[in-house]
C-alpha cells in the first residue's frame, strides 16, 4: 500500500459500500416519530412557543409582527421560528390538531439540519485535501463513494448524539437555530466552489438566526463564518465572500424591524427595547465556578461527537489549514467562545457545535486505526442493548408492581396515572423497535460487515430505538408527570360552577408558559386591567392562603404538576 498522498484515512472500495437510502431515510423518519405520540406540550419553553404560534395563527398582523402570548409580550427571542409554527398550525391544525401541527415544524427543522450537515460533509470530503490513501494496485474508495460515506457517517452520528434528542423533542426556537446554523455552515462550504450562491445561503441563514433569536446570536454565527472564511486558503476571494455574506445577513435581519416600525411604531419601540435589553443581559462571561458544569454537560450532551472529533483533528493535523478541517474547527471554537461569553444556555452551544463536530467526527471515524475502528460498534451494541433491557424491566415493574422498589421509583413520577401501561399500538411499536435493534446487533456480530459506516449506523439506530421504546411504553407516564391538563380541567369545572367569565380573570405571578397553557387549554382570555374581578395567581406549594390580603378571597386552589413546587390560586376581589 503505497501513496504519495498524505492522508490518515485508509478506505477501500468495499468499506465505502453504499448505505441503502431507504434505510437512512427510515432512520431519520423514526427519529421524529415519537414527537407525535403525545397530544400535550411538556416543557415551559415549548408551552411558550406553542402559545405564541397559536396566538399568531388566530390573531392579527400585530400578533405576527410582535410575538405575544394572549397579549403578554414574548420578547426574549425573535419571531421567525414562531412564524413557521403558526403557518403549520393554520395549514395542518384542522387536519391533525393544533399540537400535532405544532410538532410538525420540528420535523422540518430536523430535515433542514440533517440535509445541511450531509451536503456540507459531502462537499468537504470530496475535496483533494480530504481524500483517503491511494492503494498501490488500486481498490481504494472512489471520490464520490468516499464523499457519500463520510456524509452518511456525519448524519448518523448527529442522530446518535444525546443532546439532539432533547433539542428536537422540546420544540423551542432552539431547533430553528440549530437548523439555520447548519445551513450557514453549508453556505460557507458551498461558497468555496460557488461564491455567490454559497455566500447568499450563508447570509440568509445568519440573518434568520438573528430573526429567530437575537442580534447577538446572529453576530456569533457570522463571527464563526468570518473566521472560517479568512483561515481557509484563498480558493475564492475572501473579502468578497465575507462582505457578501454580511450584507445579505444584515438585509435579512432588518426586514422584520423595518416592517414592525412601519406598521406599529409605538408598540415596536417598547417591544424592541425589551428584546435588546434581554439580549444585552445575556452578554456576560460564564462564572468561573460554572466551567466544570459546562465541561460535564457539553461532554455528555455532545457524546459521541466530541471524542471522535478530537481524534479527527489529531489524525488530520497535517491538513489543519485546509478547508475540510479549518472550516468546522473554526465554527466549533467560536461556538465554545459563544457559550463562555453569553451565559449558560447549554442548547445554544449545541446550535453551533453539532454541525461542525459532526463533520470532524466523521473524518475521525474514517481515520481510525484497525485496532480502534470497532470501538463505536462495541460501545453502541453494549450500551443500547442494556438500555433497551432496562426500559423493558422498568415497564414490567410499572405495570406488574414487581420488583417493588423499581415500581415505586417510577410510579412516584406520576402517582395519579391510571391504568399503568400503554396502548396496544404503541406496545407493538416498542416490540418492533426492540426486534429491529436485536436484528441490527446480530447483523453486526455474525455478518461481520466491512462498511466504515457500521459503527455510526449502530450509534444512530441504537439511540433512536431506545427513544422510541421509552416513548411508546411510557408516554402516559410522561404525560402524567409533565402535563398540566388535570389543572386546566379542574379550573374549567370551577369556572363553570362559579359562573366566572373567562375574559374577566387577571394574571398574577404567572409565567408566560402558565399564561399560554391557561389561554389555550383553559380557555382564559386574560384581563389586562389592574382591577379585574377575578385573579389567577401562581404561588409556591407551601404558600399559606390565609396570609392573603383581606381584600381578596381564595375561591379554589389548584395543585401544580406532580413533583413541582407551584400551585395556583383562583382569587375573587371582594
Coordinates of C-alpha atoms in Angstrom, one line a residue:
X1 CA 0.0 0.0 0.0
X2 CA 2.0 3.0 -1.3
X3 CA 0.9 6.5 -1.9
X4 CA 2.4 10.0 -2.4
X5 CA -0.8 11.4 -0.9
X6 CA -0.5 12.1 2.8
X7 CA -3.8 11.1 4.4
X8 CA -4.7 9.3 7.7
X9 CA -7.8 7.8 6.0
X10 CA -7.4 4.3 4.6
X11 CA -10.7 3.4 3.0
X12 CA -11.2 0.6 0.5
X13 CA -13.9 0.5 -2.1
X14 CA -15.7 -2.3 -0.1
X15 CA -15.5 -0.2 3.1
X16 CA -17.2 2.7 1.3
X17 CA -20.1 0.5 0.2
X18 CA -23.4 2.4 0.0
X19 CA -25.7 2.6 2.9
X20 CA -29.2 2.0 1.4
X21 CA -31.0 5.3 1.0
X22 CA -34.3 3.7 2.2
X23 CA -32.6 2.6 5.5
X24 CA -31.2 6.1 6.1
X25 CA -34.5 7.8 5.4
X26 CA -36.3 5.3 7.5
X27 CA -34.0 6.0 10.4
X28 CA -34.5 9.8 10.1
X29 CA -38.2 9.4 10.0
X30 CA -38.2 7.1 13.0
X31 CA -36.2 9.7 14.9
X32 CA -39.0 12.3 14.7
X33 CA -41.8 9.7 15.1
X34 CA -42.1 10.0 18.9
X35 CA -42.9 13.6 18.5
X36 CA -46.5 12.6 17.7
X37 CA -47.1 10.1 20.4
X38 CA -48.4 12.7 22.8
X39 CA -51.1 15.4 22.2
X40 CA -49.6 17.5 25.0
X41 CA -46.8 20.1 25.3
X42 CA -44.4 19.2 28.1
X43 CA -41.8 21.9 28.9
X44 CA -42.3 25.5 29.8
X45 CA -40.3 26.7 26.8
X46 CA -42.3 24.6 24.5
X47 CA -45.5 25.9 26.0
X48 CA -44.4 29.5 25.3
X49 CA -43.5 28.6 21.7
X50 CA -46.9 27.0 21.2
X51 CA -48.7 29.8 22.9
X52 CA -47.1 32.4 20.7
X53 CA -47.6 30.4 17.5
X54 CA -51.3 29.7 18.3
X55 CA -51.9 33.4 19.0
X56 CA -50.3 34.2 15.7
X57 CA -52.3 31.6 13.8
X58 CA -55.6 33.0 15.3
X59 CA -54.6 36.7 15.6
X60 CA -54.0 39.8 13.6
X61 CA -50.9 41.2 11.8
X62 CA -49.8 42.7 15.1
X63 CA -49.6 39.2 16.7
X64 CA -47.4 38.1 13.8
X65 CA -45.0 41.0 14.0
X66 CA -44.8 41.4 17.8
X67 CA -44.8 37.9 19.4
X68 CA -47.0 37.6 22.4
X69 CA -49.0 35.2 24.5
X70 CA -52.6 36.4 24.9
X71 CA -51.3 40.0 24.8
X72 CA -48.3 39.5 27.1
X73 CA -45.1 40.2 25.1
X74 CA -42.7 37.3 24.4
X75 CA -39.7 39.5 23.7
X76 CA -36.8 37.2 24.6
X77 CA -36.4 35.9 21.1
X78 CA -37.4 37.0 17.6
X79 CA -40.4 35.8 15.7
X80 CA -39.1 33.6 12.8
X81 CA -39.5 30.2 14.5
X82 CA -43.0 31.2 15.6
X83 CA -43.9 32.2 12.1
X84 CA -43.2 28.7 10.8
X85 CA -45.0 27.1 13.7
X86 CA -48.0 29.3 13.2
X87 CA -48.2 28.5 9.5
X88 CA -48.1 24.8 10.3
X89 CA -51.0 25.3 12.8
X90 CA -53.0 27.2 10.2
X91 CA -52.4 24.6 7.4
X92 CA -52.3 21.3 9.3
X93 CA -54.2 22.2 12.5
X94 CA -57.6 21.5 11.1
X95 CA -56.4 18.1 9.8
X96 CA -54.3 16.8 12.7
X97 CA -54.9 19.1 15.6
X98 CA -53.0 22.2 16.8
X99 CA -50.4 20.5 19.0
X100 CA -49.6 17.9 16.3
X101 CA -49.3 20.6 13.7
X102 CA -47.0 22.5 16.0
X103 CA -44.8 19.4 16.3
X104 CA -44.6 19.1 12.5
X105 CA -42.2 22.1 12.5
X106 CA -39.7 20.0 14.5
X107 CA -39.6 17.6 11.6
X108 CA -39.0 20.5 9.2
X109 CA -36.1 21.8 11.3
X110 CA -34.7 18.2 11.7
X111 CA -34.8 17.7 7.9
X112 CA -33.0 21.0 7.3
X113 CA -30.4 20.2 9.9
X114 CA -29.6 16.8 8.6
X115 CA -29.7 17.8 4.9
X116 CA -27.3 20.7 5.5
X117 CA -24.9 18.5 7.5
X118 CA -25.0 15.8 4.8
X119 CA -24.3 18.1 1.9
X120 CA -21.6 20.1 3.9
X121 CA -19.8 17.0 4.7
X122 CA -20.2 15.6 1.2
X123 CA -18.7 18.7 -0.4
X124 CA -15.8 18.9 2.1
X125 CA -14.9 15.2 1.9
X126 CA -14.8 15.2 -1.9
X127 CA -12.0 17.8 -1.9
X128 CA -8.5 16.7 -2.7
X129 CA -7.3 17.5 0.8
X130 CA -9.7 15.0 2.4
X131 CA -9.2 12.1 0.1
X132 CA -8.1 8.7 1.5
X133 CA -4.8 6.9 0.8
X134 CA -4.4 5.7 -2.8
X135 CA -3.5 2.0 -2.9
X136 CA -0.6 0.8 -4.9
X137 CA -2.7 -1.6 -7.0
X138 CA -6.0 0.2 -6.8
X139 CA -9.0 -0.7 -4.8
X140 CA -9.4 2.5 -2.8
X141 CA -12.7 4.2 -2.5
X142 CA -13.8 6.4 -5.4
X143 CA -14.1 10.1 -4.7
X144 CA -17.9 10.0 -5.0
X145 CA -18.3 6.9 -2.8
X146 CA -15.9 8.3 -0.2
X147 CA -17.8 11.6 0.0
X148 CA -21.1 9.8 0.4
X149 CA -19.6 7.6 3.1
X150 CA -18.3 10.4 5.2
X151 CA -21.5 12.4 4.8
X152 CA -23.6 9.4 5.8
X153 CA -21.4 8.9 8.9
X154 CA -21.8 12.6 9.9
X155 CA -25.6 12.4 9.7
X156 CA -25.7 9.1 11.6
X157 CA -23.5 10.4 14.3
X158 CA -25.8 13.5 14.5
X159 CA -28.8 11.3 15.1
X160 CA -26.8 9.3 17.7
X161 CA -25.9 12.5 19.7
X162 CA -27.5 12.5 23.1
X163 CA -28.3 16.2 23.2
X164 CA -30.2 16.2 19.9
X165 CA -33.0 14.1 21.5
X166 CA -33.8 16.9 23.9
X167 CA -33.4 19.7 21.3
X168 CA -35.9 18.2 18.8
X169 CA -38.3 16.8 21.3
X170 CA -38.6 20.0 23.3
X171 CA -39.8 22.3 20.5
X172 CA -38.5 25.8 21.0
X173 CA -36.6 28.4 18.9
X174 CA -33.5 26.3 19.7
X175 CA -34.5 23.8 17.0
X176 CA -34.9 26.5 14.4
X177 CA -31.5 28.0 15.4
X178 CA -29.9 24.6 15.0
X179 CA -31.3 24.2 11.5
X180 CA -30.1 27.7 10.4
X181 CA -26.7 27.3 12.0
X182 CA -26.2 24.1 9.9
X183 CA -27.5 25.9 6.9
X184 CA -25.0 28.8 7.5
X185 CA -22.2 26.2 7.8
X186 CA -23.3 24.6 4.5
X187 CA -23.4 28.1 2.8
X188 CA -19.7 28.8 3.8
X189 CA -18.7 25.4 2.5
X190 CA -20.6 25.9 -0.8
X191 CA -19.0 29.3 -1.3
X192 CA -15.6 27.7 -1.8
X193 CA -17.0 26.4 -5.2
X194 CA -19.9 28.8 -5.9
X195 CA -19.1 32.1 -4.3
X196 CA -22.4 33.9 -4.9
X197 CA -24.7 31.0 -4.2
X198 CA -22.9 29.9 -1.1
X199 CA -22.4 33.4 0.4
X200 CA -26.1 34.2 -0.2
X201 CA -27.2 31.0 1.5
X202 CA -24.9 31.7 4.5
X203 CA -26.1 35.3 4.7
X204 CA -29.7 34.3 4.7
X205 CA -29.2 31.7 7.4
X206 CA -27.2 34.1 9.6
X207 CA -29.9 36.7 9.2
X208 CA -32.5 34.1 10.0
X209 CA -30.7 33.2 13.2
X210 CA -30.9 36.9 14.3
X211 CA -34.6 36.9 13.5
X212 CA -35.2 33.7 15.3
X213 CA -33.2 34.6 18.4
X214 CA -31.3 37.8 18.9
X215 CA -28.8 40.0 17.1
X216 CA -26.1 38.6 19.4
X217 CA -26.7 35.0 18.2
X218 CA -26.5 36.2 14.6
X219 CA -23.2 38.0 15.3
X220 CA -21.7 35.0 16.9
X221 CA -22.7 32.8 13.8
X222 CA -21.3 35.5 11.5
X223 CA -18.1 35.6 13.5
X224 CA -17.7 31.8 13.1
X225 CA -18.3 32.2 9.3
X226 CA -15.8 35.1 9.1
X227 CA -13.1 33.1 10.9
X228 CA -13.7 30.1 8.6
X229 CA -13.5 32.3 5.5
X230 CA -10.3 34.1 6.4
X231 CA -8.5 31.0 7.7
X232 CA -9.3 28.9 4.7
X233 CA -6.8 29.0 1.8
X234 CA -8.0 31.6 -0.8
X235 CA -9.7 29.4 -3.3
X236 CA -12.1 32.3 -4.0
X237 CA -12.0 35.9 -2.8
X238 CA -12.1 36.0 1.0
X239 CA -13.1 39.6 1.2
X240 CA -15.9 39.3 -1.4
X241 CA -17.3 36.2 0.4
X242 CA -17.2 38.0 3.8
X243 CA -18.8 41.2 2.5
X244 CA -21.5 39.4 0.5
X245 CA -22.4 37.1 3.5
X246 CA -22.5 40.1 5.9
X247 CA -24.6 42.2 3.5
X248 CA -27.2 39.5 2.9
X249 CA -27.3 38.7 6.7
X250 CA -27.8 42.4 7.6
X251 CA -30.5 42.9 4.9
X252 CA -32.3 39.7 6.1
X253 CA -32.2 40.6 9.7
X254 CA -33.5 44.2 9.1
X255 CA -36.6 43.2 7.2
X256 CA -38.7 42.5 10.2
X257 CA -37.7 45.6 12.3
X258 CA -38.4 47.9 9.4
X259 CA -41.8 46.3 8.8
X260 CA -42.7 46.4 12.5
X261 CA -41.8 50.1 12.9
X262 CA -43.6 51.0 9.7
X263 CA -46.9 49.3 10.9
X264 CA -46.8 49.7 14.7
X265 CA -44.2 52.3 15.7
X266 CA -45.4 52.8 19.3
X267 CA -45.7 49.1 20.2
X268 CA -42.4 48.3 18.3
X269 CA -40.5 50.8 20.5
X270 CA -41.4 49.0 23.7
X271 CA -41.1 45.5 22.3
X272 CA -37.6 46.1 20.8
X273 CA -36.4 47.9 23.9
X274 CA -37.2 44.8 25.9
X275 CA -35.8 42.5 23.2
X276 CA -32.5 44.3 23.1
X277 CA -32.2 44.6 26.9
X278 CA -32.7 40.8 27.2
X279 CA -30.1 40.2 24.5
X280 CA -27.6 42.5 26.2
X281 CA -28.2 40.9 29.5
X282 CA -27.0 37.6 28.1
X283 CA -23.6 39.1 27.1
X284 CA -21.9 38.2 30.4
X285 CA -19.0 35.9 30.9
X286 CA -19.6 32.5 32.3
X287 CA -18.8 32.5 36.1
X288 CA -15.6 30.7 37.0
X289 CA -17.4 28.1 39.1
X290 CA -19.6 27.1 36.1
X291 CA -16.8 25.9 33.9
X292 CA -16.9 22.4 35.5
X293 CA -20.6 22.3 34.9
X294 CA -20.1 23.4 31.3
X295 CA -17.5 20.7 30.6
X296 CA -19.5 18.0 32.2
X297 CA -22.7 18.8 30.4
X298 CA -21.2 19.5 27.0
X299 CA -19.2 16.3 27.3
X300 CA -22.4 14.4 28.0
X301 CA -24.8 16.1 25.5
X302 CA -22.4 16.1 22.5
X303 CA -21.3 12.4 23.0
X304 CA -20.2 10.6 20.9
X305 CA -19.3 13.5 18.6
X306 CA -16.6 15.2 20.7
X307 CA -14.1 12.2 21.2
X308 CA -14.3 11.3 17.6
X309 CA -13.9 15.0 16.6
X310 CA -10.8 15.3 18.8
X311 CA -9.4 12.2 17.1
X312 CA -10.3 13.6 13.7
X313 CA -8.4 16.9 14.5
X314 CA -5.3 14.9 15.7
X315 CA -5.4 12.4 12.8
X316 CA -5.7 15.1 10.2
X317 CA -3.4 17.6 11.8
X318 CA -1.2 17.9 8.8
X319 CA -4.2 19.3 6.9
X320 CA -5.3 21.6 9.7
X321 CA -5.2 24.7 7.4
X322 CA -7.2 23.0 4.7
X323 CA -10.9 23.6 4.2
X324 CA -12.2 20.2 5.4
X325 CA -10.6 20.8 8.8
X326 CA -10.4 24.6 9.3
X327 CA -14.0 25.4 8.5
X328 CA -15.6 23.0 11.0
X329 CA -12.8 23.7 13.5
X330 CA -13.5 27.5 13.2
X331 CA -17.2 27.1 13.9
X332 CA -16.5 24.7 16.8
X333 CA -14.1 27.1 18.5
X334 CA -16.4 30.1 18.1
X335 CA -19.3 28.1 19.4
X336 CA -17.3 27.3 22.6
X337 CA -16.4 31.0 22.9
X338 CA -20.1 32.0 22.5
X339 CA -21.2 30.0 25.5
X340 CA -18.3 31.2 27.6
X341 CA -19.2 34.8 26.9
X342 CA -23.0 34.7 26.7
X343 CA -24.0 32.7 29.8
X344 CA -25.1 29.2 30.5
X345 CA -27.7 28.3 27.9
X346 CA -26.4 24.9 27.0
X347 CA -28.6 24.2 24.0
X348 CA -27.4 27.5 22.4
X349 CA -23.9 25.9 22.5
X350 CA -25.2 22.9 20.7
X351 CA -26.6 25.0 17.9
X352 CA -23.1 25.9 16.7
X353 CA -21.3 22.8 17.9
X354 CA -23.3 20.0 16.4
X355 CA -22.9 20.7 12.6
X356 CA -19.1 21.3 12.9
X357 CA -18.5 18.5 15.3
X358 CA -20.4 16.1 13.1
X359 CA -18.0 16.8 10.2
X360 CA -14.9 16.5 12.4
X361 CA -16.3 13.3 14.0
X362 CA -17.0 11.7 10.6
X363 CA -13.4 12.5 9.5
X364 CA -12.3 10.9 12.7
X365 CA -14.2 7.7 12.1
X366 CA -12.7 7.1 8.6
X367 CA -9.2 7.7 10.0
X368 CA -9.5 5.2 12.9
X369 CA -6.8 2.6 13.1
X370 CA -7.9 -1.0 12.6
X371 CA -7.3 -1.7 16.3
X372 CA -9.8 1.0 17.2
X373 CA -12.4 1.0 14.4
X374 CA -14.7 -1.4 16.3
X375 CA -14.9 0.8 19.4
X376 CA -18.1 2.6 18.3
X377 CA -19.8 -0.7 17.3
X378 CA -18.9 -2.3 20.6
X379 CA -20.0 0.7 22.7
X380 CA -23.3 1.1 20.9
X381 CA -24.1 -2.6 20.9
X382 CA -23.5 -2.9 24.6
X383 CA -24.9 0.4 26.0
X384 CA -28.0 0.5 23.9
X385 CA -28.8 -3.2 24.4
X386 CA -28.5 -2.7 28.2
X387 CA -30.7 0.4 27.9
X388 CA -33.4 -1.5 26.0
X389 CA -33.4 -4.2 28.6
X390 CA -33.6 -1.7 31.4
X391 CA -36.5 0.1 29.8
X392 CA -38.5 -3.2 29.4
X393 CA -37.7 -4.2 33.0
X394 CA -38.9 -0.8 34.3
X395 CA -42.1 -1.2 32.2
X396 CA -42.7 -4.6 33.7
X397 CA -42.2 -3.2 37.2
X398 CA -44.5 -0.3 36.5
X399 CA -47.3 -2.5 35.1
X400 CA -46.9 -5.5 37.4
X401 CA -45.7 -3.9 40.6
X402 CA -42.6 -6.1 40.9
X403 CA -39.8 -5.5 41.8
X404 CA -41.4 -3.2 44.3
X405 CA -38.6 -0.7 44.6
X406 CA -38.4 -0.2 40.8
X407 CA -42.2 0.1 40.6
X408 CA -42.3 2.7 43.4
X409 CA -39.4 4.7 41.9
X410 CA -41.2 5.1 38.6
X411 CA -44.8 5.3 39.8
X412 CA -44.0 8.3 42.1
X413 CA -43.1 10.3 39.0
X414 CA -46.8 10.5 38.2
X415 CA -48.8 8.8 41.0
X416 CA -52.2 9.7 39.6
X417 CA -51.7 8.0 36.2
X418 CA -54.1 5.0 35.9
X419 CA -54.0 2.4 34.4
X420 CA -50.3 1.7 34.2
X421 CA -49.4 0.8 30.7
X422 CA -49.7 2.0 27.1
X423 CA -51.9 1.4 24.0
X424 CA -51.8 -1.8 22.0
X425 CA -50.4 0.1 19.0
X426 CA -47.6 1.7 20.9
X427 CA -46.8 -1.5 22.7
X428 CA -46.4 -3.3 19.4
X429 CA -44.3 -0.4 18.1
X430 CA -42.0 -0.9 21.1
X431 CA -41.8 -4.6 20.4
X432 CA -40.9 -3.9 16.7
X433 CA -38.3 -1.4 17.6
X434 CA -36.8 -3.9 20.0
X435 CA -36.7 -6.7 17.5
X436 CA -35.2 -4.4 14.8
X437 CA -32.4 -3.4 17.3
X438 CA -31.7 -7.1 18.1
X439 CA -31.5 -7.8 14.3
X440 CA -29.0 -4.9 13.9
X441 CA -26.9 -6.3 16.7
X442 CA -27.0 -9.8 15.2
X443 CA -26.1 -8.3 11.8
X444 CA -23.0 -6.7 13.3
X445 CA -22.0 -9.8 15.3
X446 CA -22.5 -12.5 12.7
X447 CA -22.3 -10.9 9.3
X448 CA -19.1 -9.0 10.1
X449 CA -19.8 -6.1 7.7
X450 CA -16.7 -4.2 6.5
X451 CA -18.6 -0.9 5.8
X452 CA -17.0 2.0 7.6
X453 CA -20.4 3.4 8.4
X454 CA -21.4 0.4 10.6
X455 CA -20.4 2.0 13.9
X456 CA -22.2 5.2 13.2
X457 CA -25.2 3.3 12.0
X458 CA -25.4 1.4 15.3
X459 CA -25.0 4.6 17.3
X460 CA -27.8 6.3 15.4
X461 CA -30.2 3.3 15.3
X462 CA -29.4 2.4 18.9
X463 CA -30.3 5.8 20.4
X464 CA -33.4 6.1 18.1
X465 CA -34.6 2.6 19.1
X466 CA -34.2 3.3 22.9
X467 CA -36.1 6.6 22.4
X468 CA -38.9 5.0 20.5
X469 CA -39.3 2.3 23.1
X470 CA -39.2 4.7 26.0
X471 CA -41.8 7.0 24.4
X472 CA -44.0 4.1 23.3
X473 CA -44.1 2.4 26.7
X474 CA -44.1 5.5 29.0
X475 CA -45.9 8.2 27.1
X476 CA -48.8 8.1 29.5
X477 CA -46.4 8.3 32.5
X478 CA -44.6 11.3 31.0
X479 CA -47.9 13.0 30.1
X480 CA -49.0 12.5 33.7
X481 CA -45.7 13.9 35.1
X482 CA -45.4 16.8 32.7
X483 CA -48.9 17.7 31.6
X484 CA -50.9 20.5 33.1
X485 CA -54.2 19.1 31.6
X486 CA -55.6 18.0 35.0
X487 CA -55.1 21.5 36.3
X488 CA -57.0 23.0 33.3
X489 CA -59.8 20.5 33.7
X490 CA -60.2 21.3 37.4
X491 CA -60.0 25.0 36.7
X492 CA -62.7 24.9 34.0
X493 CA -65.0 22.9 36.3
X494 CA -64.7 25.5 39.0
X495 CA -65.1 28.4 36.5
X496 CA -68.4 26.8 35.2
X497 CA -69.6 26.1 38.8
X498 CA -69.0 29.7 39.9
X499 CA -70.1 31.2 36.5
X500 CA -66.8 33.0 36.1
X501 CA -66.4 34.9 32.8
X502 CA -63.2 33.7 31.2
X503 CA -62.4 37.2 29.9
X504 CA -62.6 38.7 33.4
X505 CA -59.7 37.0 35.0
X506 CA -56.4 38.8 35.7
X507 CA -52.9 37.1 35.8
X508 CA -50.7 37.4 38.9
X509 CA -47.2 36.0 39.1
X510 CA -47.9 33.7 36.1
X511 CA -45.1 32.7 33.8
X512 CA -45.6 33.0 30.1
X513 CA -45.9 29.2 29.9
X514 CA -48.7 29.3 32.5
X515 CA -50.5 32.0 30.6
X516 CA -50.1 30.1 27.3
X517 CA -51.4 26.9 28.9
X518 CA -54.5 28.5 30.6
X519 CA -55.2 30.5 27.5
X520 CA -55.3 27.5 25.1
X521 CA -56.5 24.6 27.2
X522 CA -58.3 26.6 29.9
X523 CA -59.9 29.0 27.5
X524 CA -58.9 32.0 29.6
X525 CA -58.6 35.3 27.7
X526 CA -56.7 37.2 30.5
X527 CA -58.0 40.6 31.5
X528 CA -55.1 43.1 31.3
X529 CA -56.9 45.6 33.6
X530 CA -55.5 46.1 37.1
X531 CA -58.9 45.8 38.7
X532 CA -60.0 42.5 37.2
X533 CA -62.7 41.0 39.4
X534 CA -61.1 37.5 39.3
X535 CA -57.4 36.7 39.6
X536 CA -55.4 33.6 38.8
X537 CA -52.2 33.6 40.8
X538 CA -49.2 31.3 40.9
X539 CA -47.6 30.7 44.3
X540 CA -45.2 28.3 45.9
X541 CA -46.6 25.0 47.0
X542 CA -46.2 25.8 50.7
X543 CA -47.8 29.2 50.5
X544 CA -50.4 29.9 53.2
X545 CA -53.6 31.2 51.6
X546 CA -54.6 32.7 55.0
X547 CA -51.9 35.3 54.6
X548 CA -53.6 36.8 51.6
X549 CA -54.8 40.4 51.7
X550 CA -58.3 40.8 53.2
X551 CA -59.5 42.5 50.1
X552 CA -59.3 39.1 48.3
X553 CA -61.0 35.8 48.8
X554 CA -59.5 32.4 47.7
X555 CA -62.2 30.5 45.8
X556 CA -60.2 27.4 45.0
X557 CA -56.6 26.0 44.9
X558 CA -55.2 24.0 42.0
X559 CA -52.1 21.9 42.7
X560 CA -49.3 22.1 40.1
X561 CA -47.8 19.2 38.2
X562 CA -46.5 16.2 40.2
X563 CA -43.2 16.9 41.9
X564 CA -43.5 20.6 41.0
X565 CA -43.2 23.4 43.6
X566 CA -46.1 25.5 42.5
X567 CA -49.8 25.8 42.9
X568 CA -52.5 28.2 41.5
X569 CA -55.0 30.2 43.4
X570 CA -58.3 31.4 41.9
X571 CA -59.0 34.6 43.8
X572 CA -62.1 36.8 43.9
X573 CA -61.8 40.5 44.5
X574 CA -64.2 41.5 47.4

